[in-house]
Coordinates of C-alpha atoms and ligand atoms in Angstrom, one line a residue:
X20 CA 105.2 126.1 88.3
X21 CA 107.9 127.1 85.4
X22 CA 110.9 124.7 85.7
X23 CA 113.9 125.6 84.0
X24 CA 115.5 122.2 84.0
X25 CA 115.1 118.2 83.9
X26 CA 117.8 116.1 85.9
X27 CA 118.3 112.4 85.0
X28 CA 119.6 109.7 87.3
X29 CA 121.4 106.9 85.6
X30 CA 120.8 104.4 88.4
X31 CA 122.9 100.8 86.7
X32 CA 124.8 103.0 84.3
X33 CA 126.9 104.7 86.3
X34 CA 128.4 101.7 87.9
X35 CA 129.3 99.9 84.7
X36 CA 133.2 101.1 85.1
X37 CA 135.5 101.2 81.7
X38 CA 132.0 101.6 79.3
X39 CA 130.4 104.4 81.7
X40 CA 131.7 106.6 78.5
X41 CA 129.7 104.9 76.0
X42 CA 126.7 104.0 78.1
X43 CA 126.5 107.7 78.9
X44 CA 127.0 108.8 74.9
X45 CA 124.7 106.7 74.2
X46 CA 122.0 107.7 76.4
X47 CA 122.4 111.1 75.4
X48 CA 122.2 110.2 71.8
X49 CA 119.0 108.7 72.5
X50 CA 117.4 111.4 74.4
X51 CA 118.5 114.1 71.6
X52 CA 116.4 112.0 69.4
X53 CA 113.6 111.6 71.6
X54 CA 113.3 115.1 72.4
X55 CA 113.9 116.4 68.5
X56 CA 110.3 118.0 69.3
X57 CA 112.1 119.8 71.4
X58 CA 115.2 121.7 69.7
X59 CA 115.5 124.2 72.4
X60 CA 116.2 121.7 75.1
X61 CA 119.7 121.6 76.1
X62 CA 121.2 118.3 77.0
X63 CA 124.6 118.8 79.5
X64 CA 125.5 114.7 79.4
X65 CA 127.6 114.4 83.6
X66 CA 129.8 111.4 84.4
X67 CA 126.6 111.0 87.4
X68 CA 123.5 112.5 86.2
X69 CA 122.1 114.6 82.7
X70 CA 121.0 117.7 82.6
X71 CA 118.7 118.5 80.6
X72 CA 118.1 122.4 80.6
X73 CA 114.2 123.7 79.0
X74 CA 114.9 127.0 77.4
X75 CA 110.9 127.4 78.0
X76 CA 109.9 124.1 76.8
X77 CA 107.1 122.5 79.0
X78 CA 108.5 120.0 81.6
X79 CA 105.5 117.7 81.3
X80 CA 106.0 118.0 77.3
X81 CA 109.5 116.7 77.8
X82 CA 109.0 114.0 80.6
X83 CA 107.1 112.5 78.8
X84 CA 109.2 110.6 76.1
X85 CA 111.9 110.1 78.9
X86 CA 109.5 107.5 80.4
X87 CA 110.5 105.3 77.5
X88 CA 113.8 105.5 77.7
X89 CA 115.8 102.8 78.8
X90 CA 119.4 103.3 80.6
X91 CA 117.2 106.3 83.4
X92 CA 116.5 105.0 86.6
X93 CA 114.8 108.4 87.6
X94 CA 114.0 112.2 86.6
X95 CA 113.2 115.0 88.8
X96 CA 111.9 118.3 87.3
X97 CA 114.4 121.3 88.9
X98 CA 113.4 124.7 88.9
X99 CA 117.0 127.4 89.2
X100 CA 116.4 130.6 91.2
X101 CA 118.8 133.4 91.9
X102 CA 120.8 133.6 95.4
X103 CA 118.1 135.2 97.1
X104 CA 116.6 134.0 100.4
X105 CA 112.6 135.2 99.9
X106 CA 112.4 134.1 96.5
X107 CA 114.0 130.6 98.0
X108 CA 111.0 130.4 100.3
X109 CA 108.2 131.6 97.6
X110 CA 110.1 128.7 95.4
X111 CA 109.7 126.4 97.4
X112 CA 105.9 126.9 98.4
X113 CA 105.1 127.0 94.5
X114 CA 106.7 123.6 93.9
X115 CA 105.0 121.9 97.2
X116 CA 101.7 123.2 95.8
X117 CA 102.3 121.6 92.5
X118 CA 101.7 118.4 94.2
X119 CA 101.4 118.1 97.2
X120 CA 98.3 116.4 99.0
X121 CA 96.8 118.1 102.5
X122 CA 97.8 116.2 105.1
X123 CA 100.8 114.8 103.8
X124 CA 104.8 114.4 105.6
X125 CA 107.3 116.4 103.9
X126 CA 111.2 117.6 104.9
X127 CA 113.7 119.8 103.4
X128 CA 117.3 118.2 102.5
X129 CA 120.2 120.7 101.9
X130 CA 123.3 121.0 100.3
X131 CA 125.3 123.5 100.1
X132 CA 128.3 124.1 97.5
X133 CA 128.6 127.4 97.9
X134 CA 129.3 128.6 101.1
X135 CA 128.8 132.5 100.5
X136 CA 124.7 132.1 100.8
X137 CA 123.7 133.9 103.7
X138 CA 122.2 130.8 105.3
X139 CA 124.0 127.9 106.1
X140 CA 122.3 124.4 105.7
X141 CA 120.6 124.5 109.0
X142 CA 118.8 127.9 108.5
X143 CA 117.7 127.2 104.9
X144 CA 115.9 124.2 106.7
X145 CA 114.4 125.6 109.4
X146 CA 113.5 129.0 107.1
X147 CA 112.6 126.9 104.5
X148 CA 110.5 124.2 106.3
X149 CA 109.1 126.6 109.0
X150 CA 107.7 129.2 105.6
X151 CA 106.2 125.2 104.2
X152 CA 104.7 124.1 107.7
X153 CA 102.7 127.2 108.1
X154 CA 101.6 127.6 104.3
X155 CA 100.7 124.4 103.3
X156 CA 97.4 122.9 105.0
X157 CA 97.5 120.3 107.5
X158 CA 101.3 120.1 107.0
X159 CA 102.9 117.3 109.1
X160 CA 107.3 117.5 109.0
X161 CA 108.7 113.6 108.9
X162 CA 112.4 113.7 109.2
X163 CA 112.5 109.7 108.6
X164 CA 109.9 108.5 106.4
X165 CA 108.6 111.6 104.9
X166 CA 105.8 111.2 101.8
X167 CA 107.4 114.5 100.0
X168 CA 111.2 115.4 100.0
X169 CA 111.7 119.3 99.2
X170 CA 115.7 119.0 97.8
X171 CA 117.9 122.4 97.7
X172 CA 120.9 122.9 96.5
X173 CA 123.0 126.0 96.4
X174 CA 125.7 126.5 94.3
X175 CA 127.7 129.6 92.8
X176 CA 125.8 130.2 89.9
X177 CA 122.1 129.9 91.7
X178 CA 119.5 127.9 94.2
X179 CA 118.3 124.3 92.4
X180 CA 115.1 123.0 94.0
X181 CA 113.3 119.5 93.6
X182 CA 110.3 118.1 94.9
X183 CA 109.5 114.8 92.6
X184 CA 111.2 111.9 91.9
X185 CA 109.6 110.2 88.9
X186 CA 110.7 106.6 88.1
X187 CA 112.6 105.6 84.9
X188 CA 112.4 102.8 82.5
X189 CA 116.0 101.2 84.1
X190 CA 117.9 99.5 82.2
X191 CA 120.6 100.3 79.2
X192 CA 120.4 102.8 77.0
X193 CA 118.9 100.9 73.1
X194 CA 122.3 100.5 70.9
X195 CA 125.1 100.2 74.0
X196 CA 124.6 96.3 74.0
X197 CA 124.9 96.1 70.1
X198 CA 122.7 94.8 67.3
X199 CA 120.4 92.4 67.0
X200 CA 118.0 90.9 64.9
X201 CA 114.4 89.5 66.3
X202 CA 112.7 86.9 65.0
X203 CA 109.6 88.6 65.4
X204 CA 106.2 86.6 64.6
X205 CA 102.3 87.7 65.2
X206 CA 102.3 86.3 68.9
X207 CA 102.4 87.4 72.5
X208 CA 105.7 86.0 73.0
X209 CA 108.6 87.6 70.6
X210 CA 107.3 91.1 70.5
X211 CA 107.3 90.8 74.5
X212 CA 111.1 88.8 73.8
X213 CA 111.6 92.2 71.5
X214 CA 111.0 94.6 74.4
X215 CA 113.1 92.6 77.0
X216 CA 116.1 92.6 74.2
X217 CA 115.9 96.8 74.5
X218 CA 115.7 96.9 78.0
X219 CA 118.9 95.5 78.3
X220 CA 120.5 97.9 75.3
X221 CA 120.1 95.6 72.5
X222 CA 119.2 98.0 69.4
X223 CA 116.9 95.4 67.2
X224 CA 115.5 94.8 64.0
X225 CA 112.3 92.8 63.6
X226 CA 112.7 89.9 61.0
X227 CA 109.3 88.1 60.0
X228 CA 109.0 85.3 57.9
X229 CA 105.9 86.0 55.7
X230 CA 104.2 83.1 53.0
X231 CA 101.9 84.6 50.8
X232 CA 99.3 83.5 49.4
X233 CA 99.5 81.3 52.6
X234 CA 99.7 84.0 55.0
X235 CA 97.5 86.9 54.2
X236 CA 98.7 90.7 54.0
X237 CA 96.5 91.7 57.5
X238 CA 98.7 89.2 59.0
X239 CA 101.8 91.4 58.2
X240 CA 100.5 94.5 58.6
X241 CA 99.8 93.3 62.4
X242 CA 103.1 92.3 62.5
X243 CA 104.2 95.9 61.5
X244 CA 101.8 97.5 64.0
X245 CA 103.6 95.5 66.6
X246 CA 106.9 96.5 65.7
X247 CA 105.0 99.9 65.8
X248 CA 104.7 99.2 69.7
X249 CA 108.1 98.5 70.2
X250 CA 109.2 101.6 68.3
X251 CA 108.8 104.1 71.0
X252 CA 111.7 103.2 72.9
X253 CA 114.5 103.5 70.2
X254 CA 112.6 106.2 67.4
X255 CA 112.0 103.6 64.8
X256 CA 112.7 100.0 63.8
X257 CA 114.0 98.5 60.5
X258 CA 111.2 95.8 59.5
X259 CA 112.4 93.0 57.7
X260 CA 109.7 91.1 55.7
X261 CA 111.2 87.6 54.5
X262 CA 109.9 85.7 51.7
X263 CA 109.1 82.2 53.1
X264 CA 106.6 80.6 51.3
X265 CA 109.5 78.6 48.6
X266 CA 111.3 77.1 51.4
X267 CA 108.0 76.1 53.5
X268 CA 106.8 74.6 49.6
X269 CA 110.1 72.7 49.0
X270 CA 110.0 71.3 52.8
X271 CA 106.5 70.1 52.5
X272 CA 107.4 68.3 49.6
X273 CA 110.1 66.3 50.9
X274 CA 110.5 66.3 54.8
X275 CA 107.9 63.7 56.5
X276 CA 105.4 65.0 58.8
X277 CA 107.5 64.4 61.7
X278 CA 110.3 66.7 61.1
X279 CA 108.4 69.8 59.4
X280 CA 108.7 72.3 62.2
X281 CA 112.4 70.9 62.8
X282 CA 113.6 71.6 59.6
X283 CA 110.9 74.8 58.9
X284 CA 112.9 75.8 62.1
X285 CA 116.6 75.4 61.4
X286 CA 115.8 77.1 57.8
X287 CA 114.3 80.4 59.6
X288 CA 117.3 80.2 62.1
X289 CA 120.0 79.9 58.9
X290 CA 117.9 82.7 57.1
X291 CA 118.3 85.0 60.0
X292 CA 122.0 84.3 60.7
X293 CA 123.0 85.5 57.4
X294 CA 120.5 88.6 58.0
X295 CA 122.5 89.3 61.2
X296 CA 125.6 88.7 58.9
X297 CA 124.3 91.1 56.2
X298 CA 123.6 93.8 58.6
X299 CA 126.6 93.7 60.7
X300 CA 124.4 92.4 63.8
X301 CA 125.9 90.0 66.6
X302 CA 122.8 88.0 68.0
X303 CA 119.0 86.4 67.0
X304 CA 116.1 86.9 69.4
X305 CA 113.5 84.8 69.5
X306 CA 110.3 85.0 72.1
X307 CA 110.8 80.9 72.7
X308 CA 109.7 79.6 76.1
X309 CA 110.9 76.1 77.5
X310 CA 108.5 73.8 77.2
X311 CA 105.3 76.3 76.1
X312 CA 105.1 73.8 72.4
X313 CA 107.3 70.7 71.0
X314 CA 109.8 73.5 69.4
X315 CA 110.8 74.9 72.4
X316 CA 111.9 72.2 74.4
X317 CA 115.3 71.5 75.2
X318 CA 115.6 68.1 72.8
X319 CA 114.4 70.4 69.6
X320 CA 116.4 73.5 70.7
X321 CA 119.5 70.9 70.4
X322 CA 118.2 69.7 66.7
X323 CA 117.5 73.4 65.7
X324 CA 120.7 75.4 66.8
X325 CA 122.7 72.7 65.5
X326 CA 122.8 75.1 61.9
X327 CA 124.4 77.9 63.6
X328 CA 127.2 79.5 66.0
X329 CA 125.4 82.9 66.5
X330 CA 124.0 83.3 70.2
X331 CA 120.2 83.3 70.2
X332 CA 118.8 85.4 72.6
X333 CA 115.9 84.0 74.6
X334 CA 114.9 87.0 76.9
X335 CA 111.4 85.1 78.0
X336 CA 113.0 81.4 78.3
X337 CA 111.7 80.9 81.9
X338 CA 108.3 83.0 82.3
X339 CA 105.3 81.6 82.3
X340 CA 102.7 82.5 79.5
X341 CA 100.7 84.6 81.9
X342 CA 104.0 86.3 83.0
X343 CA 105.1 86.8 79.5
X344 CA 101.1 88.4 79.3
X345 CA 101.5 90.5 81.6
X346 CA 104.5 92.4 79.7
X347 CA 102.6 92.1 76.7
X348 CA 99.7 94.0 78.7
X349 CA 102.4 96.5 80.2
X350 CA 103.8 97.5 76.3
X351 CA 100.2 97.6 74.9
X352 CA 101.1 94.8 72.1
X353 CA 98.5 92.0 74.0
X354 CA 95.4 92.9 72.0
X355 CA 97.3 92.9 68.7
X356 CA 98.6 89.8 69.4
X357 CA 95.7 87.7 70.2
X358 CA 94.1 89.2 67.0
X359 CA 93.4 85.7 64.9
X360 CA 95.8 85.8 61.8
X361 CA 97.5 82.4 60.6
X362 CA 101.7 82.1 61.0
X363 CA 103.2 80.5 58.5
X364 CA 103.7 77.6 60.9
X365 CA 100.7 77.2 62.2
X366 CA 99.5 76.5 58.1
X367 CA 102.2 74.2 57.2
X368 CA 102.9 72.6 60.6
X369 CA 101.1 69.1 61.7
X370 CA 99.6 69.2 65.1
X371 CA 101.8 67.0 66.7
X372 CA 105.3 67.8 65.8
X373 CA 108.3 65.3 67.6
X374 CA 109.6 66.6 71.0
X375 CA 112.8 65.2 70.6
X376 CA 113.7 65.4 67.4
X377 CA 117.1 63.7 66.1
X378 CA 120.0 65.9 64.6
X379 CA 121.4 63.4 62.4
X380 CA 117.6 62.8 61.0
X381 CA 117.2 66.5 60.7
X382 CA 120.1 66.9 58.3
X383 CA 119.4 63.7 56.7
X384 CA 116.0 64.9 55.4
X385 CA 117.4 68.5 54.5
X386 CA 119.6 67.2 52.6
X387 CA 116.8 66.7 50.1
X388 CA 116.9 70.5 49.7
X389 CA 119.1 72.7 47.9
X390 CA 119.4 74.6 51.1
X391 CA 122.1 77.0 49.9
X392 CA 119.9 78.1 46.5
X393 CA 116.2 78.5 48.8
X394 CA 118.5 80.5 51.0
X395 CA 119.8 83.4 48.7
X396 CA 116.8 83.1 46.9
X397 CA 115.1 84.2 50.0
X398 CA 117.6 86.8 50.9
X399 CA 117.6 88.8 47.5
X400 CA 113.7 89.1 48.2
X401 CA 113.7 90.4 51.6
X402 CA 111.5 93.9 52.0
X403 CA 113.3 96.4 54.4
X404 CA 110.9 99.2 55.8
X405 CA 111.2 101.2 58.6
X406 CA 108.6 101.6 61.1
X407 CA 108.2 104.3 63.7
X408 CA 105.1 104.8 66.1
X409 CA 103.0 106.9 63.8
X410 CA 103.4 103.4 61.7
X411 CA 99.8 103.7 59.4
X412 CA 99.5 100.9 56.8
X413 CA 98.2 103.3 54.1
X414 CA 101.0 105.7 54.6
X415 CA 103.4 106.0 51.6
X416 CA 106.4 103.8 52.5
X417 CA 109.8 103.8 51.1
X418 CA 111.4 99.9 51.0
X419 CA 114.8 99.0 50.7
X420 CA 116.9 96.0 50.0
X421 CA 119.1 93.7 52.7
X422 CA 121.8 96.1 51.6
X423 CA 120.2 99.5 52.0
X424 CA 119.7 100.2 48.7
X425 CA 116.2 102.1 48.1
X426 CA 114.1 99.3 45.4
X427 CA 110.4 100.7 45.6
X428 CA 108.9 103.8 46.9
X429 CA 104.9 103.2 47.3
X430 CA 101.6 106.1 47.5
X431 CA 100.1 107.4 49.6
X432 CA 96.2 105.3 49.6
X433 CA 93.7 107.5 48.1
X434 CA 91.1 108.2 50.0
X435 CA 87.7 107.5 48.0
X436 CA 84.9 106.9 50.8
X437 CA 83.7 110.6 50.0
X438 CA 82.3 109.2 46.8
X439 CA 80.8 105.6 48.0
Ligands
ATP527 P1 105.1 83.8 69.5 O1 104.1 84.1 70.5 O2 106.3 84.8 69.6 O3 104.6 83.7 68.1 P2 105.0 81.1 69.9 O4 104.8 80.7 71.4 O5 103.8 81.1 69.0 O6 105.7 82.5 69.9 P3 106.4 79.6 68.0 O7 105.3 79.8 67.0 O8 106.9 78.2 68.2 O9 106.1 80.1 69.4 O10 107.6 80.5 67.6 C1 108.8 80.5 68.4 C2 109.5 81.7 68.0 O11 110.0 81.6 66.7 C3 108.7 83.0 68.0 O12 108.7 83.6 69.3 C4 109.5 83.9 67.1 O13 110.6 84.4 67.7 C5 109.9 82.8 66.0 N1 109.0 82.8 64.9 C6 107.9 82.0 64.7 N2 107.3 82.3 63.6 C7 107.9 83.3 63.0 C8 107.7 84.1 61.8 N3 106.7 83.9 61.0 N4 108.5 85.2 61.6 C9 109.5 85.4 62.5 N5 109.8 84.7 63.6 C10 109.0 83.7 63.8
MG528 MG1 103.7 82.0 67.1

């Protein structure tokens, strides 16, 4: 079957009132740049639904980056016919056959715009259906609960038929919810936090804390490859890598046992708030859960966000670890995750940190650092790359500064097992 057109349903989008404008810009932004395969495909952006017209592209080619697009709650694919009542029922057979199953319930819903056709809506149903019920095998009609729903519609300009309903991503469309910045480790949890952020139109940019020699470069090149996962849904990501190993040094040094992850904590938090300040973003995103480890209870998240006004995002705050597990399976970043790599916590972390830390003893013992010099210090070394889902750690990469500004281009890894 040759389809000549894509319609998307917006589902949550078209009820959001004032910012249905921007929602729906938005969404169509992101599509053209999913589909820039695809520059024959022409996108007609409706206050109710998208069209999105193929110009001979391949449905199934194009469907398939919509299923990663948040802000569609369904797609059908739409084939356009001329006004003419045979090639409406040889249409209509073709596109039943596409899918359907012997045996299966079917009916035929009409509308008609255009009141010129020849048939009214009763006849195209009756034709219609009657051409389907003899033609297709072991055809049952179910006007109530049917498994397939044949959808016509006439209108001036020609006949649109539908026969599939395939279901969206939901939620909004990446970038209509603003920027944000996630605090994205090697575990299950933030890149599953990362995900959740998107879903609900938060455009992001993974921040990761890295402490070489501590932490060794497989560790961030997972953490890339998990950006990598998330990429697919926005086009690419900008990949912060932030020098960490001074400031986890300095608080060794000076901060009793008791009160490392505290204060490692509220420095990572600080570092990232003036990364969201840097890059015009209005949130932080962690992947904390309540009570999963003494950080992430209530007492510590007191002691931690005590350093900062911007909102912290805590998309997975009330799941359960194999809930949060189950998304990780779902997004395919699971079996990166579990992949044994040492965090810079993990190394510089006691085992039993305090699950109620104090504020007052938190800043007491920070005061021991020059927090404002680690900080910029930190900041002028950050590593911005930008990571799409071709992401290939031996792939020439450019690398920019928190600013934007291009510092280092690297080569491409020469390939020398030919001679081993
Ligand atoms: P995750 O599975 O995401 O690593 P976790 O359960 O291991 O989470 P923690 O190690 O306590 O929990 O980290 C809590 C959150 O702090 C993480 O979800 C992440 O958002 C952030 N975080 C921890 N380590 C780093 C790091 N090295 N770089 C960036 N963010 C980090
Ligand atoms: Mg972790």
């Amino acid at each position: 079957m040759e389809y000549t057109e894509i319609m998307v349903r917006y589902g949550e989008l078209s009820t959001k009132g004032k910012n249905r404008k921007t929602f729906i810009q938005q969404l169509a932004q992101n599509v053209r740049q999913a589909l820039r395969p695809f520059p024959e495909v022409k996108i007609q952006a409706l206050r109710d639904r998208m069209h999105l017209v193929l110009n001979g592209a391949d449905a199934n080619q194009v469907m398939q980056p919509l299923q990663k697009i948040f802000g569609i709650q369904t797609f059908s694919p739409v084939v356009k016919i001329e006004l003419d009542e045979e090639k409406l029922k040889e249409t209509a057979l073709a596109m039943m056959k596409d899918h359907y199953v012997a045996g299966e319930t079917f009916k035929v819903v009409t509308k008609r715009a255009y009141h010129e056709f020849i048939w009214d809506t009763h006849q195209i149903n009756q034709e219609v259906g009657g051409y389907l019920f003899e033609h297709l095998p072991y055809a049952k009609v179910d006007m109530k609960n049917p498994d397939v729903t044949l959808r016509i519609e006439v209108r001036m300009d020609g006949i649109y038929l539908m026969s599939q309903v395939i279901k969206g991503m939901g939620g909004l469309p990446v970038g209509s919810s603003g920027k944000g910045m996630l605090m994205l480790s090697g575990g299950i949890d933030s890149p599953v936090a990362g995900y959740l952020a998107m879903k609900r139109g938060v455009k992001i940019e993974a921040v990761h804390f890295a402490s070489p020699p501590y932490t060794s470069p497989q560790a961030l090149v997972k953490t890339k490859q998990l950006t990598a996962k998330l990429a697919p849904y926005v086009g690419s990501i900008s990949f912060l890598e932030v020098p960490f190993t001074e400031i986890q040094e300095e608080i060794k040094k000076v901060v009793p046992e008791g009160y490392l992850m505290t204060v490692t904590r509220r420095m990572m938090v600080r570092l990232c708030d003036a990364i969201v300040e840097r890059r015009h973003g209005l949130a932080m995103i962690n992947g904390e859960s309540l009570g999963q480890v003494a950080s992430q209870t209530m007492h510590s998240m007191v002691a931690i966000n005590d350093v900062t006004n911007t909102p912290i995002l805590r998309p997975v705050i009330t799941m359960d670890k194999l809930e949060i597990i189950d998304i990780a399976q779902q997004i395919d970043t699971y079996d990166l995750s579990i992949q044994p790599f040492e965090d810079c916590c993990t190394i510089f972390t006691p085992p039993a940190p305090k699950t109620r830390p104090k504020v007052e003893k938190a800043r007491e013992y920070e005061a021991r650092l020059d927090v404002e010099g680690l900080i910029q210090r930190s900041l002028e070394g950050i590593k911005v790359t930008k990571i799409d889902a071709q992401y290939d750690e031996h792939q020439a990469e450019k690398v920019w500064n928190i600013d934007g500004e291009l510092v280092a281009e690297t080569f491409e890894e020469e390939d020398f097992s030919d001679l081993l």
